[in-house]
Coordinates of N, CA and C and ligand atoms in Angstrom, one line a residue:
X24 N -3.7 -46.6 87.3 CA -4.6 -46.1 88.5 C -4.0 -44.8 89.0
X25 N -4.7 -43.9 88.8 CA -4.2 -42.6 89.5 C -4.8 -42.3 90.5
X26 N -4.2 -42.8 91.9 CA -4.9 -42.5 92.9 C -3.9 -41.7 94.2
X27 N -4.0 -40.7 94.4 CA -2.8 -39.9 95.4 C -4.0 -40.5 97.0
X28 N -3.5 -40.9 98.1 CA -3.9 -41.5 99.3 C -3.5 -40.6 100.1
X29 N -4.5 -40.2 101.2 CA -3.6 -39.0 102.1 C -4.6 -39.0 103.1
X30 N -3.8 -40.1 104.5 CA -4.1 -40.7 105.8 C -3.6 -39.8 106.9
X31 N -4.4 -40.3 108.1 CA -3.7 -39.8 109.2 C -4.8 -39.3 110.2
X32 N -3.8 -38.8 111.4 CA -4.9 -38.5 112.6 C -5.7 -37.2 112.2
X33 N -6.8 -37.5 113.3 CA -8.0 -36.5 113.0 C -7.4 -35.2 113.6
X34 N -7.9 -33.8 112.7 CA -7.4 -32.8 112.7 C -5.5 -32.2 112.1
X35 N -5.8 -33.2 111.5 CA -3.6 -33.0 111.0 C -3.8 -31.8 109.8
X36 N -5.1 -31.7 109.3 CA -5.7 -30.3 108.0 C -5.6 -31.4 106.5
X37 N -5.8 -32.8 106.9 CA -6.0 -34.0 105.9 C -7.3 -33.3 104.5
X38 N -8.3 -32.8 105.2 CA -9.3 -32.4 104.1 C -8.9 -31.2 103.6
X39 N -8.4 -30.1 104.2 CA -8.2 -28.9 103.5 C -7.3 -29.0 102.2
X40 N -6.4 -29.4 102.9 CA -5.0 -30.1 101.8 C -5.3 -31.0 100.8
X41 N -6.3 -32.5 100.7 CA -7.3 -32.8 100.0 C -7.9 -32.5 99.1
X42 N -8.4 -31.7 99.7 CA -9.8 -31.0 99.0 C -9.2 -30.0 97.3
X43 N -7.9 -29.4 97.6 CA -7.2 -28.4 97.2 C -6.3 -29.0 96.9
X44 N -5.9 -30.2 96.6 CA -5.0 -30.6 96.0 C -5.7 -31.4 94.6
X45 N -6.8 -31.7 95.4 CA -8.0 -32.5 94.2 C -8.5 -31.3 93.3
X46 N -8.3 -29.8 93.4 CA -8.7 -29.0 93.0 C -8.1 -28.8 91.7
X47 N -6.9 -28.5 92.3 CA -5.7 -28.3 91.4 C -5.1 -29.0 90.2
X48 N -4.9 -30.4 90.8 CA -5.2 -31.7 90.0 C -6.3 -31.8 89.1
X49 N -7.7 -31.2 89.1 CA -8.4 -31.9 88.4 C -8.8 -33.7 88.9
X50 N -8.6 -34.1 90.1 CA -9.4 -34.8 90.4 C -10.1 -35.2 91.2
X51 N -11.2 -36.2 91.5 CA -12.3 -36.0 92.3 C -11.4 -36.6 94.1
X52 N -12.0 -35.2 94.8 CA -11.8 -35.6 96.0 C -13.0 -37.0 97.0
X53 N -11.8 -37.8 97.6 CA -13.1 -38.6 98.1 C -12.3 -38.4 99.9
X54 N -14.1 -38.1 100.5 CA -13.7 -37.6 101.9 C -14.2 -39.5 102.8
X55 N -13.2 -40.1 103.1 CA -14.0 -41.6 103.4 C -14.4 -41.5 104.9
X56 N -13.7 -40.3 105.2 CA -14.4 -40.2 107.3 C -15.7 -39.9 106.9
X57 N -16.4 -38.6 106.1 CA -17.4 -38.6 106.1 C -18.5 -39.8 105.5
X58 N -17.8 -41.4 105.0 CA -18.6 -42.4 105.0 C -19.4 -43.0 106.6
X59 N -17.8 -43.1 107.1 CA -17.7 -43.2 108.1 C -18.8 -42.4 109.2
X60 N -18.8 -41.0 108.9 CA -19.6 -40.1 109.6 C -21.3 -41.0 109.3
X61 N -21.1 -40.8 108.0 CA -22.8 -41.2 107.5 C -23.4 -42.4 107.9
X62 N -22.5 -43.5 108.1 CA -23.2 -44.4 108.8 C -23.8 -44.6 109.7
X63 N -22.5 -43.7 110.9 CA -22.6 -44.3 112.1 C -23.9 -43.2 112.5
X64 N -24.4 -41.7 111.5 CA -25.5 -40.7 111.4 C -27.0 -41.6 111.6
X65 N -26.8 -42.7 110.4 CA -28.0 -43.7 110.0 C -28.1 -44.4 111.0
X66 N -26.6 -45.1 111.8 CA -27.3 -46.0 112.5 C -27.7 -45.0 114.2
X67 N -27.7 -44.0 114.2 CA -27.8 -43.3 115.3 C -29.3 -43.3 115.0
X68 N -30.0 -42.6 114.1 CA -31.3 -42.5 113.7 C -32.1 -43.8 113.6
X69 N -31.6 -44.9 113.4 CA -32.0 -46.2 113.8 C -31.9 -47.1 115.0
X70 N -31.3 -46.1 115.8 CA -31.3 -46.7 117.0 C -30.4 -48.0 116.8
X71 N -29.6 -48.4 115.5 CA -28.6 -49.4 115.9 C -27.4 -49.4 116.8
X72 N -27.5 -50.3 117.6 CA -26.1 -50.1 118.6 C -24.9 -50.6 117.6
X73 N -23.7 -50.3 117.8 CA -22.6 -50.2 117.1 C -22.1 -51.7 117.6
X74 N -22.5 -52.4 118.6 CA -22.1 -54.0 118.8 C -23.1 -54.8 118.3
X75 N -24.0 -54.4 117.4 CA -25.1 -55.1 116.7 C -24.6 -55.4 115.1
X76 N -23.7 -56.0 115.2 CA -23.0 -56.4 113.7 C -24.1 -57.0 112.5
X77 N -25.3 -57.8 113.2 CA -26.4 -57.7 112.0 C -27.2 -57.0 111.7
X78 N -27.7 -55.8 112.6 CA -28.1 -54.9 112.4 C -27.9 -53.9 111.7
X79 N -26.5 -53.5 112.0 CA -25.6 -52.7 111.1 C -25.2 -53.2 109.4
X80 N -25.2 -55.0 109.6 CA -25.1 -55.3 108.0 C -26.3 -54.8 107.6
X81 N -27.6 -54.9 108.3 CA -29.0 -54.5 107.8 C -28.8 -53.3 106.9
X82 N -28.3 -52.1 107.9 CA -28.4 -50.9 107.6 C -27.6 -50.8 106.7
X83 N -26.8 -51.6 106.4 CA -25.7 -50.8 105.4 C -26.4 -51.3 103.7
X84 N -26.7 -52.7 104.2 CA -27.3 -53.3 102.5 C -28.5 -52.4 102.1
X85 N -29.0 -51.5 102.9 CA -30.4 -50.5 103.0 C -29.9 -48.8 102.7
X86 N -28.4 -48.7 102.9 CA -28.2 -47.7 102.8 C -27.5 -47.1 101.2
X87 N -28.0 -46.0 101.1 CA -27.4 -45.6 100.0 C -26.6 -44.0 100.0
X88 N -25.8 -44.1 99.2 CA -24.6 -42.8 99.8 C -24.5 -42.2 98.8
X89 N -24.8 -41.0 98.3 CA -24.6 -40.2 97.4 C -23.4 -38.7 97.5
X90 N -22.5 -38.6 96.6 CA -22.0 -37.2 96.6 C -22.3 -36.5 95.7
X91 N -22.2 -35.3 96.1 CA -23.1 -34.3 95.0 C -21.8 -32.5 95.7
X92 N -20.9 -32.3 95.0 CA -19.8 -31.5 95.4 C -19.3 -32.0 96.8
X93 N -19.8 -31.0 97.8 CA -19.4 -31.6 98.8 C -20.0 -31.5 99.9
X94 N -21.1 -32.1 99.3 CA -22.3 -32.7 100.5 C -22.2 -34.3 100.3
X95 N -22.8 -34.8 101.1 CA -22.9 -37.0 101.6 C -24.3 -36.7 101.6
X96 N -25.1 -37.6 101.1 CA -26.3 -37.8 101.5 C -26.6 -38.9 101.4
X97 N -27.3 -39.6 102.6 CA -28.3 -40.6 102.4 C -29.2 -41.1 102.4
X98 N -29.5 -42.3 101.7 CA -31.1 -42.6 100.6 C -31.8 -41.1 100.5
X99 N -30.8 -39.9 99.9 CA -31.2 -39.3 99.3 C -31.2 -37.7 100.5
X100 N -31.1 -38.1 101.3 CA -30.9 -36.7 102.7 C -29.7 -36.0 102.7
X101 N -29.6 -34.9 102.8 CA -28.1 -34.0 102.6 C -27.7 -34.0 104.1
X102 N -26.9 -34.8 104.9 CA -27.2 -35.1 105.6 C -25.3 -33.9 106.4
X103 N -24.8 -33.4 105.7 CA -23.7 -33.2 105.5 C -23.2 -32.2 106.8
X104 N -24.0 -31.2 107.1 CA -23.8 -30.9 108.4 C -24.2 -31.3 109.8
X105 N -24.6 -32.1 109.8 CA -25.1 -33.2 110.8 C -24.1 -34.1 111.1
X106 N -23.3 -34.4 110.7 CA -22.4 -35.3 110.9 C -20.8 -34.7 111.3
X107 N -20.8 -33.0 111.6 CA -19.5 -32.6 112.0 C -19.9 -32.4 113.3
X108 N -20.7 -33.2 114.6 CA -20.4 -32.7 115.5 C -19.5 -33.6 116.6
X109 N -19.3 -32.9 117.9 CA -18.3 -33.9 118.8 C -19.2 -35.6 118.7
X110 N -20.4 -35.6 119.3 CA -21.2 -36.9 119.0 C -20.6 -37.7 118.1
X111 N -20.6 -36.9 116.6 CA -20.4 -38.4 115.5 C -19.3 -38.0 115.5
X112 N -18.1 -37.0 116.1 CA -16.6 -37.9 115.7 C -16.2 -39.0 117.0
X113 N -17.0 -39.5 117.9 CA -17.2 -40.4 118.6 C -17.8 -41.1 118.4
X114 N -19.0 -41.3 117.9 CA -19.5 -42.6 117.3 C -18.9 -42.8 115.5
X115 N -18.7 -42.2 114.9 CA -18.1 -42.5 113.7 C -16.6 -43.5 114.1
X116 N -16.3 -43.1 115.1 CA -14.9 -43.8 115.3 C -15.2 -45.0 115.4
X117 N -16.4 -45.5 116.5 CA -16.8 -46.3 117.1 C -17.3 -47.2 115.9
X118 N -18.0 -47.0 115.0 CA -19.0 -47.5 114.0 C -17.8 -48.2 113.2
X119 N -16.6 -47.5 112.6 CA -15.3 -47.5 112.2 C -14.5 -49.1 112.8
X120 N -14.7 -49.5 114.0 CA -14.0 -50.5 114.0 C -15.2 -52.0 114.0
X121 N -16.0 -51.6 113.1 CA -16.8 -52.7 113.0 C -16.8 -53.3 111.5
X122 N -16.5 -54.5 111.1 CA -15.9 -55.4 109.8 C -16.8 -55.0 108.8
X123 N -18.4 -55.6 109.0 CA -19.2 -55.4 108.2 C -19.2 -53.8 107.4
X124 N -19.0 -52.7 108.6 CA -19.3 -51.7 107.7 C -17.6 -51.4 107.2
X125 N -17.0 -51.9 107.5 CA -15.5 -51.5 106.7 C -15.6 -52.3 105.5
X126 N -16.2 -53.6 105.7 CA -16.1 -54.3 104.4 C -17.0 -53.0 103.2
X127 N -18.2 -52.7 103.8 CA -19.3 -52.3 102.9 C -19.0 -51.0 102.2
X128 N -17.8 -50.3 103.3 CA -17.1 -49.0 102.9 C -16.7 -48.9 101.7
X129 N -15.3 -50.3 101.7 CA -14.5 -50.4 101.4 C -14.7 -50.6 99.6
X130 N -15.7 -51.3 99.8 CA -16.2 -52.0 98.4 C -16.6 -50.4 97.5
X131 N -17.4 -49.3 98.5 CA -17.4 -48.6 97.6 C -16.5 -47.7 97.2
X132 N -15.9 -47.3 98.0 CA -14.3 -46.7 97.9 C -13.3 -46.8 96.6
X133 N -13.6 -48.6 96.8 CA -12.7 -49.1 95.6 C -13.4 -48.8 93.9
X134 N -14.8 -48.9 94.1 CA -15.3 -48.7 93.1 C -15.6 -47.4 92.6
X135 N -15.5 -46.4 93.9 CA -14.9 -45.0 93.0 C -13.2 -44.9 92.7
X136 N -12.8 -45.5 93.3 CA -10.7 -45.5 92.3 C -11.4 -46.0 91.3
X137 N -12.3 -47.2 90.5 CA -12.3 -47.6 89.1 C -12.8 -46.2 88.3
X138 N -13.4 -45.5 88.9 CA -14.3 -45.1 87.9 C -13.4 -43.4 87.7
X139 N -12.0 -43.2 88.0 CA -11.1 -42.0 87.6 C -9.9 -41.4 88.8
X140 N -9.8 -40.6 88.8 CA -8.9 -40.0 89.4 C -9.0 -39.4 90.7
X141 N -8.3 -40.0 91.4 CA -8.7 -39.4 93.2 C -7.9 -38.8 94.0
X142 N -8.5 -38.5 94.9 CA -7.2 -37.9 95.8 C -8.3 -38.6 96.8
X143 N -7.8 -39.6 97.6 CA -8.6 -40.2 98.8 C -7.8 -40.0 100.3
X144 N -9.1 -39.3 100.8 CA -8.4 -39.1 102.1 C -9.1 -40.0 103.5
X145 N -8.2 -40.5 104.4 CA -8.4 -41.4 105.4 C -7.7 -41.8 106.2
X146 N -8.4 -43.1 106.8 CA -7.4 -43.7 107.7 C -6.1 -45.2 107.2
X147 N -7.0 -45.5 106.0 CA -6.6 -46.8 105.4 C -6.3 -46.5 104.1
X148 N -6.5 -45.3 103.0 CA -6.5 -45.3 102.3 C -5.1 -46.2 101.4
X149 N -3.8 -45.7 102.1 CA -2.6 -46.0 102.0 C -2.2 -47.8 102.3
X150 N -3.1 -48.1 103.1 CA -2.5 -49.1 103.7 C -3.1 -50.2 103.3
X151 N -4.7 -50.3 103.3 CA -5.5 -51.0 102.4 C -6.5 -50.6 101.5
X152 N -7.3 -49.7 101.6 CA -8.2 -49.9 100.3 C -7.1 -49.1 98.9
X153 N -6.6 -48.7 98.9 CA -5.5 -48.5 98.0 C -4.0 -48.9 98.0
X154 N -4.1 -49.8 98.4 CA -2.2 -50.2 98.7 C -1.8 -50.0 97.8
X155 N -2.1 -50.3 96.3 CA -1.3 -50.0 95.4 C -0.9 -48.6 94.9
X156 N -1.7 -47.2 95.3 CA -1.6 -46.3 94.8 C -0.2 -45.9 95.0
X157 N 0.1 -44.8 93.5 CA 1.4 -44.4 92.9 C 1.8 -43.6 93.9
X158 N 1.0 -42.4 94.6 CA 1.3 -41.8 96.0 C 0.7 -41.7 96.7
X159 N 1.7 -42.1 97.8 CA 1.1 -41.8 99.4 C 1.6 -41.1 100.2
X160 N 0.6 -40.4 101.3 CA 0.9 -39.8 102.2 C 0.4 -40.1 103.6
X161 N 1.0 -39.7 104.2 CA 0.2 -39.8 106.0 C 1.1 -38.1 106.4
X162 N 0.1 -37.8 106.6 CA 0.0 -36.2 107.3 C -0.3 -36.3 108.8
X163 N 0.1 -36.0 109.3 CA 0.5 -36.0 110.7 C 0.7 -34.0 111.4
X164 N 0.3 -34.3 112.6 CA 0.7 -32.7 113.2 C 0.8 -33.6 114.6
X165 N 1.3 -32.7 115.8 CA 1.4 -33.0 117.3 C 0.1 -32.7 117.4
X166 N -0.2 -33.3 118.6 CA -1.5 -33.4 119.2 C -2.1 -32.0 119.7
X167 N -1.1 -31.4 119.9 CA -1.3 -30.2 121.1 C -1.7 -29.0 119.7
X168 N -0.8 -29.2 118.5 CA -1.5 -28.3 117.1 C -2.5 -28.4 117.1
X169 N -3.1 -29.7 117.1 CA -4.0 -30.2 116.1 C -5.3 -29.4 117.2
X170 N -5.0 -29.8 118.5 CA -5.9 -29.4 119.6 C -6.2 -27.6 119.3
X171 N -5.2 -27.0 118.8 CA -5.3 -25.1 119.4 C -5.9 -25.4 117.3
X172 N -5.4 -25.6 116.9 CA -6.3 -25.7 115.5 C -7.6 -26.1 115.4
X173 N -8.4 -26.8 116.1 CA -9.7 -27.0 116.6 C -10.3 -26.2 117.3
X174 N -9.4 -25.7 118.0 CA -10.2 -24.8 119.0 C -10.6 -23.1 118.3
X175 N -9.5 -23.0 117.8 CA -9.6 -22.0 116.8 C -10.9 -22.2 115.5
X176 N -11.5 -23.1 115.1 CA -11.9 -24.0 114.6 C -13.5 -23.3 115.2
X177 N -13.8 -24.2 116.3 CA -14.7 -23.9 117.2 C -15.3 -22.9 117.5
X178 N -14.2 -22.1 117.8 CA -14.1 -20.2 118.1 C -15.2 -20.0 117.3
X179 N -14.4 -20.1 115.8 CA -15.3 -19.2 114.7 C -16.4 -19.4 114.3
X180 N -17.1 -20.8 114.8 CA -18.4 -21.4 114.9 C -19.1 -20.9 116.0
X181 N -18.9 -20.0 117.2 CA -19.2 -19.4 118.1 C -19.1 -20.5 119.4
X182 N -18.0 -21.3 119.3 CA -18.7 -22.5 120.3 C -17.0 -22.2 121.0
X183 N -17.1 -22.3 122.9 CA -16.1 -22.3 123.6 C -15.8 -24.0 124.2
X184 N -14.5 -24.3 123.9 CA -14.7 -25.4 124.9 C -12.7 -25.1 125.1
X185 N -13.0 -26.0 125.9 CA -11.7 -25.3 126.7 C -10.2 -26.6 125.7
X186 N -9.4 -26.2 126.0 CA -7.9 -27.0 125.3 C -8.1 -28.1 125.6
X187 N -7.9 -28.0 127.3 CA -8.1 -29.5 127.4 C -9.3 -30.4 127.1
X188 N -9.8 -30.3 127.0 CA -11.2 -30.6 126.7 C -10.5 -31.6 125.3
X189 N -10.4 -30.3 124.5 CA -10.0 -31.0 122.8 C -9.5 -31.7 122.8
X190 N -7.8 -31.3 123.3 CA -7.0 -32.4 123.2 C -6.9 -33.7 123.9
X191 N -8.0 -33.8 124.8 CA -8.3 -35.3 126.0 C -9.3 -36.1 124.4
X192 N -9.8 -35.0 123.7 CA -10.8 -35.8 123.0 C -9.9 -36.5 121.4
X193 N -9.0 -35.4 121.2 CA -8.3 -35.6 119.9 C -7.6 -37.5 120.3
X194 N -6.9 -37.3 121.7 CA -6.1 -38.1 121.9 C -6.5 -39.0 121.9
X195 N -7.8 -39.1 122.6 CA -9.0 -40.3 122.9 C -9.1 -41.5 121.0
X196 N -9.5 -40.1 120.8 CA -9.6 -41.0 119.3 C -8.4 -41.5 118.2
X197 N -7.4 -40.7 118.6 CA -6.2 -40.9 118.1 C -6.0 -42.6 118.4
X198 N -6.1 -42.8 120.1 CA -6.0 -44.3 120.2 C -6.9 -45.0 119.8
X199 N -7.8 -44.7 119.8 CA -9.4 -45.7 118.9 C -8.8 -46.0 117.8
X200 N -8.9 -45.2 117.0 CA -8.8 -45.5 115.6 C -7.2 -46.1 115.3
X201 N -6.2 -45.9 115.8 CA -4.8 -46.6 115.9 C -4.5 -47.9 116.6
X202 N -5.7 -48.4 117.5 CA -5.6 -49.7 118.0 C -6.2 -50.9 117.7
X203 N -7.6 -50.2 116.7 CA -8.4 -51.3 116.4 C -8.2 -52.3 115.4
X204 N -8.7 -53.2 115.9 CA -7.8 -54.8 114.8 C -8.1 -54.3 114.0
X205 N -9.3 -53.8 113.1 CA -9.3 -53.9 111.3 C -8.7 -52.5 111.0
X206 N -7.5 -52.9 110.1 CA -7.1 -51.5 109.4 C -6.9 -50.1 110.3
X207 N -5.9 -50.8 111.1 CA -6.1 -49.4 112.0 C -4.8 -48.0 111.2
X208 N -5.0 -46.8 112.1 CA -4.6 -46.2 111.5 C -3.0 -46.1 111.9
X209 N -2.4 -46.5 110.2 CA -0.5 -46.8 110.5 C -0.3 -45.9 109.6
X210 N 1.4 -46.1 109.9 CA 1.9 -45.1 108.5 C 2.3 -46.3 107.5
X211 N 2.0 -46.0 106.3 CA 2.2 -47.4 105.5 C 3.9 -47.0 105.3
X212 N 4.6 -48.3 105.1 CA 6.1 -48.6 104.4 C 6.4 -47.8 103.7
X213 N 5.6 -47.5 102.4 CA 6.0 -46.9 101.1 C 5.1 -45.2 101.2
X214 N 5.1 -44.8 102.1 CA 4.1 -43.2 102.1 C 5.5 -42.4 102.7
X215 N 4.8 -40.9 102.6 CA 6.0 -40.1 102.5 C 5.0 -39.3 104.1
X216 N 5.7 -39.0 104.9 CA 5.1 -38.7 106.2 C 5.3 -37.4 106.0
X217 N 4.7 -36.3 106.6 CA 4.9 -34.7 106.2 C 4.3 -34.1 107.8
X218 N 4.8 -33.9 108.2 CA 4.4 -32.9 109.6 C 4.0 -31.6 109.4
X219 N 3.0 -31.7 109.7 CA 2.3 -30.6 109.2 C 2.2 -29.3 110.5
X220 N 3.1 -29.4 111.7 CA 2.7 -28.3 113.0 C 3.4 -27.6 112.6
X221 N 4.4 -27.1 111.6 CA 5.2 -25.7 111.6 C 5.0 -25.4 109.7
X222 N 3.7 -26.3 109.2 CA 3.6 -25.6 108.2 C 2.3 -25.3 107.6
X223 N 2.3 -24.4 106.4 CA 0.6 -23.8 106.4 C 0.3 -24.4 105.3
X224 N -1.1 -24.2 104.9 CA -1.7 -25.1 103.9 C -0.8 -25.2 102.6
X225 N -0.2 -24.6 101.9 CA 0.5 -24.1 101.0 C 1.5 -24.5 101.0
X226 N 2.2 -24.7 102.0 CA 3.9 -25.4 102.4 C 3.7 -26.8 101.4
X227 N 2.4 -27.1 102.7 CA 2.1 -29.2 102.4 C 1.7 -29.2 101.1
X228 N 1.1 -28.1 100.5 CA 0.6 -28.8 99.2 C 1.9 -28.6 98.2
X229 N 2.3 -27.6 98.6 CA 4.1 -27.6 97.8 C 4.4 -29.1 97.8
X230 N 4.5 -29.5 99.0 CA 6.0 -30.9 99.4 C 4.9 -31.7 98.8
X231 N 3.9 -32.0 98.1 CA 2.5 -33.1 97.8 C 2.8 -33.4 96.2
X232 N 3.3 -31.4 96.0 CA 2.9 -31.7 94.5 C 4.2 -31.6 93.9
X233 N 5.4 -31.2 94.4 CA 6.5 -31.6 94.1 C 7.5 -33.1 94.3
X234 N 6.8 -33.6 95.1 CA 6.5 -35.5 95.2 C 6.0 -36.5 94.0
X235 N 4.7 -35.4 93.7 CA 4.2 -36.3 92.5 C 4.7 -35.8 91.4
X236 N 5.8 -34.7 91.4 CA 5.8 -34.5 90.0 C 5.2 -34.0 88.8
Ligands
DC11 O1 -11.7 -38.2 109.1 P1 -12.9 -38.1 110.1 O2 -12.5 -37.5 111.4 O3 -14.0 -37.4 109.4 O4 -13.2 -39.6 110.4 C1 -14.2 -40.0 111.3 C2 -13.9 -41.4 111.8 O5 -14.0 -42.4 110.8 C3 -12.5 -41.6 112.4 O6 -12.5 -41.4 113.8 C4 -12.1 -43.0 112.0 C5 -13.0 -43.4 110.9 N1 -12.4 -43.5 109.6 C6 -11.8 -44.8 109.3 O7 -11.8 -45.6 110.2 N2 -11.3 -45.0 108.1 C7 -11.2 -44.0 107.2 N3 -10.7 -44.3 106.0 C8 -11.8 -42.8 107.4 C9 -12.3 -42.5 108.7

């Protein structure tokens, strides 16, 4: 199984490093927040509430998820910029600590590790839907980076919102997603932690790819 796993809080630069490591490698990058984004997209459009656990099984047995580079689409909608706004990194989070759609994630997750080579990036990657993989990472930055890196982020999308703002929101979900009973987000035992606030994209993929060897 060649699968490199690379977890951690939202904004630590998990997809750039990803994305570019999967590049380099030759293997397929899998983005699983944006699963996460797409559902909780579908069940917004459906009006499912996120404490509606059969509803959401509804949606998920109905739902179909396609990648095509690096767009998500579903039952066939490119649905890919739709799903980066403040909205769904709050309800994605939300959607996230619900069983059914972790289970329904999870299963396909696993069935893209069968089918070649990944670089998976997430919250659980390391800890369960890949426990076994050869390498792991959890990428990590301080809160207060991760905040002026978004903002910066934002800037260049033409959008002002103020620090605090970010970082009340970064932190908000830092604890969501770190407290919730299923698979919350840990550093696993066996991953190699990399702090990424005093280094640039190029540092981390150095210490990534001289790790694997
Ligand atoms: O990585 P991201 O910000 O796009 O992820 C969106 C949300 O999805 C995040 O707040 C938590 C959830 N998520 C998860 O629970 N497990 C994953 N493997 C990936 C994301």
């Amino acid at each position: 199984m060649n699968i490199i796993t690379i977890d951690g809080p939202a904004g630590a630069g998990k997809s750039t490093v990803s994305k570019e490591l999967a590049r380099r490698l030759g293997y397929m990058y899998l983005d699983t927040g944006a699963m996460y984004r797409a559902v909780a997209w579908a069940a917004r459009k459906k009006g499912v509430d996120t404490g509606d656990e059969k509803a959401l099984s509804e949606l998920c047995n109905d739902l179909r998820l396609d990648f095509d580079r690096d767009c998500i689409l579903v039952n066939g909608e490119d649905i890919s910029s739709l799903i980066r706004t403040t909205e769904m990194d709050r309800f994605s989070s939300e959607v996230s600590k619900v069983a059914v759609v972790r289970e329904y994630l999870t299963g396909i997750q696993r069935e893209l590790g069968r089918q070649g080579q990944l670089v998976a990036e997430g919250r659980d990657m390391g800890t369960v839907v890949f426990f076994r993989a050869a390498h792991k990472f959890f990428l990590t930055a301080s809160a207060g980076e991760r905040a002026r890196r978004r903002k910066r982020q934002l800037r260049n999308q033409g959008k002002e919102v103020t620090y605090e703002e970010i970082l009340a929101r970064i932190e908000a979900r830092d604890r969501a997603d770190s407290t919730r009973s299923i698979a919350p987000l840990q550093v696993a035992p066996d991953c190699i932690v990399i702090d990424s606030s005093d280094l640039t994209v190029e540092d981390v993929l150095e210490k990534i790819l001289s790790e694997i060897g």
